[in-house]
Amino acid sequence: MTGTFVGMPAFPSAARTALADTQLRANLAHATGTIRAKRANVVGEVEDWEELRVAGAAVKDNTLLHLDEHLLRLEESLTAQGATVHWARDAAEASALVGDIAASHGVDEVVKVKSMATQEIGLNEALAARGIAAWETDLAELIVQLGDDLPSHILVPAIHRNRAEIREVFRREMGKVGRAAPDDLTDVPAELAGAARLHLREKFLRAKMAVSGANFAVAETGTLVVVESEGNGRMCLTLPDVLVSVVGIEKVVPTWADLDVFLQLLPRSSTGERMNPYTSTWSGVTPGDGPQEVHVVLLDNGRTRALADEVGRQALRCIRCSACLNVCPVYERTGGHAYGSVYPGPIGAILNPLLKGVGVDEQTDSLPYASSLCGACYEVCPVRIDIPSVLVDLRAQVVDAHRGQRPPKPEAVAMRAAAWTFGRSGRLGAAERASGVFARVSDRLSRDGRTLPGGRRALGRLPWPGSLWSSARDLPMPPTESFRAWWKRTAGGRP
Ligand code: SF4
């Protein structure tokens, strides 16, 4: 998996399947509606919310402008504090690095903090191929993993599941990979969370190695930051001896002070909280405290490609809050699986083509069209990513990528014919003369009883090939004499 689920159909056909699932639509409408209301509530409390959004976008844009310098500074700061920094060009390199570190310690299992970057590179599958089990410890990720399912939301990967379904997954699957769920487990949220807590606790205490991502990486201090709500991340980041963090290169921020803006924007936009319940920061190795071996894998995997796209590079500002998913009318109806990627919704519709490139596969090329362009995503985005503009630009890129490959559509044929006609004055004159003849014939026919109510004449009432198109529209009658013919006949209108 490299950001797109292997074998997924293009969005229109996947969406059609999803729309037929009434349970899925009910689950999604309930969940997104609840998160939307929470977000609106806490964002409404902040008087300078717009100023914060502008500041967040500015910090990210300035960082991206000098990304190379900030990354080198980050590497220097991390190394000075005992961490080992690795650079990975793509998913395969990053997964191999993590697998090699695990193999060098002889571990056959790792515990994981919820991380979009590791999902993007398909780390769990790559580790499994080397005989290493990767246990997800975030509650929603655990539900997805136990159910052998795919994530469908950035923040709430199991948003498509309701409580009854989760109970069934826990009862059926937990015992196969560790401590089983209680026989009398109900679908009360506290009981479900309790079963997950007991199941995970033995894995936390046993694991020798953890894998995380990072929400932010501070260049000046070499500090990685993870924010979360459950405390599972804190367990992974502190208990095992070895910690490997896979961090997208766009996660870097220059200074500790820059974090201030994002730690206000992110919790309100994502979980609808005023602050994250757990904010963990770590910088290299501290003897006798926490992991004694820290690795950081700085991941490109298409980010430099996105950076080169003048319109699309703003997508690298994304802090993965998922607010755009929760307001999107398309996402709310289809859910995340239809996007065929770990990055669904509006941000997925632009990020996947930007990371992979357009014209690569049909599924990715279909994503920029998975939007009504209503603009709700732009309005809620805490870092002001103008998703509709990027979508329109990507659509143009998709069209360009396939130009000449497919039989042209009637619209394209008409446009080409128009371009050919307008290309030479003689051709244009001939077309004008022909349309004049056509207009006179039409005029005669309409005077024979084919006049529209109100006396308007329209080709739509004429038996010509355009009648289907024009049955719902009035097509203006071409003039019987073109302007150029009139100019020539009257020598410029002189009496
Ligand atoms: S695009 Fe904006 S709203 Fe959507 S996940 Fe990223 S930061 Fe959040």
PDB file of C-alpha atoms in Angstrom, residues 59-75 78 87 214-224 247-255 258-259 262 298 303 316-319:
ATOM      1  CA  VAL A  59       4.128  29.482   9.392  1.00  0.00           C
ATOM      2  CA  LYS A  60       3.619  26.467   7.145  1.00  0.00           C
ATOM      3  CA  ASP A  61       4.172  28.439   3.925  1.00  0.00           C
ATOM      4  CA  ASN A  62       7.356  30.048   5.207  1.00  0.00           C
ATOM      5  CA  THR A  63       8.639  26.687   6.377  1.00  0.00           C
ATOM      6  CA  LEU A  64       7.930  25.061   3.024  1.00  0.00           C
ATOM      7  CA  LEU A  65       9.776  27.900   1.303  1.00  0.00           C
ATOM      8  CA  HIS A  66      13.016  26.874   3.064  1.00  0.00           C
ATOM      9  CA  LEU A  67      12.166  23.249   3.760  1.00  0.00           C
ATOM     10  CA  ASP A  68      15.668  21.966   3.025  1.00  0.00           C
ATOM     11  CA  GLU A  69      17.267  24.270   5.597  1.00  0.00           C
ATOM     12  CA  HIS A  70      14.722  23.416   8.303  1.00  0.00           C
ATOM     13  CA  LEU A  71      15.124  19.686   7.716  1.00  0.00           C
ATOM     14  CA  LEU A  72      18.902  19.876   8.016  1.00  0.00           C
ATOM     15  CA  ARG A  73      18.497  21.889  11.212  1.00  0.00           C
ATOM     16  CA  LEU A  74      16.096  19.248  12.528  1.00  0.00           C
ATOM     17  CA  GLU A  75      18.556  16.474  11.722  1.00  0.00           C
ATOM     18  CA  LEU A  78      18.015  15.423  16.805  1.00  0.00           C
ATOM     19  CA  TRP A  87      16.086   9.679   5.133  1.00  0.00           C
ATOM     20  CA  ALA A 214       4.711  12.829  14.728  1.00  0.00           C
ATOM     21  CA  ASN A 215       2.251  15.680  14.447  1.00  0.00           C
ATOM     22  CA  PHE A 216       5.093  18.198  14.451  1.00  0.00           C
ATOM     23  CA  ALA A 217       8.895  18.200  14.485  1.00  0.00           C
ATOM     24  CA  VAL A 218      10.570  21.318  15.897  1.00  0.00           C
ATOM     25  CA  ALA A 219      13.789  22.069  14.041  1.00  0.00           C
ATOM     26  CA  GLU A 220      15.442  24.368  16.574  1.00  0.00           C
ATOM     27  CA  THR A 221      15.167  21.955  19.496  1.00  0.00           C
ATOM     28  CA  GLY A 222      14.958  18.580  17.725  1.00  0.00           C
ATOM     29  CA  THR A 223      11.643  17.881  19.418  1.00  0.00           C
ATOM     30  CA  LEU A 224       9.006  15.516  18.081  1.00  0.00           C
ATOM     31  CA  VAL A 247       7.824  11.597  10.043  1.00  0.00           C
ATOM     32  CA  GLY A 248       6.719  13.229   6.792  1.00  0.00           C
ATOM     33  CA  ILE A 249       9.131  15.994   5.840  1.00  0.00           C
ATOM     34  CA  GLU A 250       6.308  18.543   5.834  1.00  0.00           C
ATOM     35  CA  LYS A 251       5.830  18.081   9.601  1.00  0.00           C
ATOM     36  CA  VAL A 252       8.788  20.290  10.471  1.00  0.00           C
ATOM     37  CA  VAL A 253       8.185  23.684  12.086  1.00  0.00           C
ATOM     38  CA  PRO A 254      11.123  26.034  12.666  1.00  0.00           C
ATOM     39  CA  THR A 255      10.760  26.961  16.327  1.00  0.00           C
ATOM     40  CA  ASP A 258       5.552  28.121  16.156  1.00  0.00           C
ATOM     41  CA  LEU A 259       3.932  25.180  17.905  1.00  0.00           C
ATOM     42  CA  PHE A 262      -0.927  24.704  15.930  1.00  0.00           C
ATOM     43  CA  LEU A 298      12.230  11.473   7.523  1.00  0.00           C
ATOM     44  CA  ARG A 303       6.068  15.264  -0.824  1.00  0.00           C
ATOM     45  CA  LEU A 316       1.523  20.236   2.566  1.00  0.00           C
ATOM     46  CA  ARG A 317       0.240  22.669   5.187  1.00  0.00           C
ATOM     47  CA  CYS A 318      -2.263  20.002   6.264  1.00  0.00           C
ATOM     48  CA  ILE A 319      -2.157  19.132   9.963  1.00  0.00           C
TER      49      ILE A 319
END
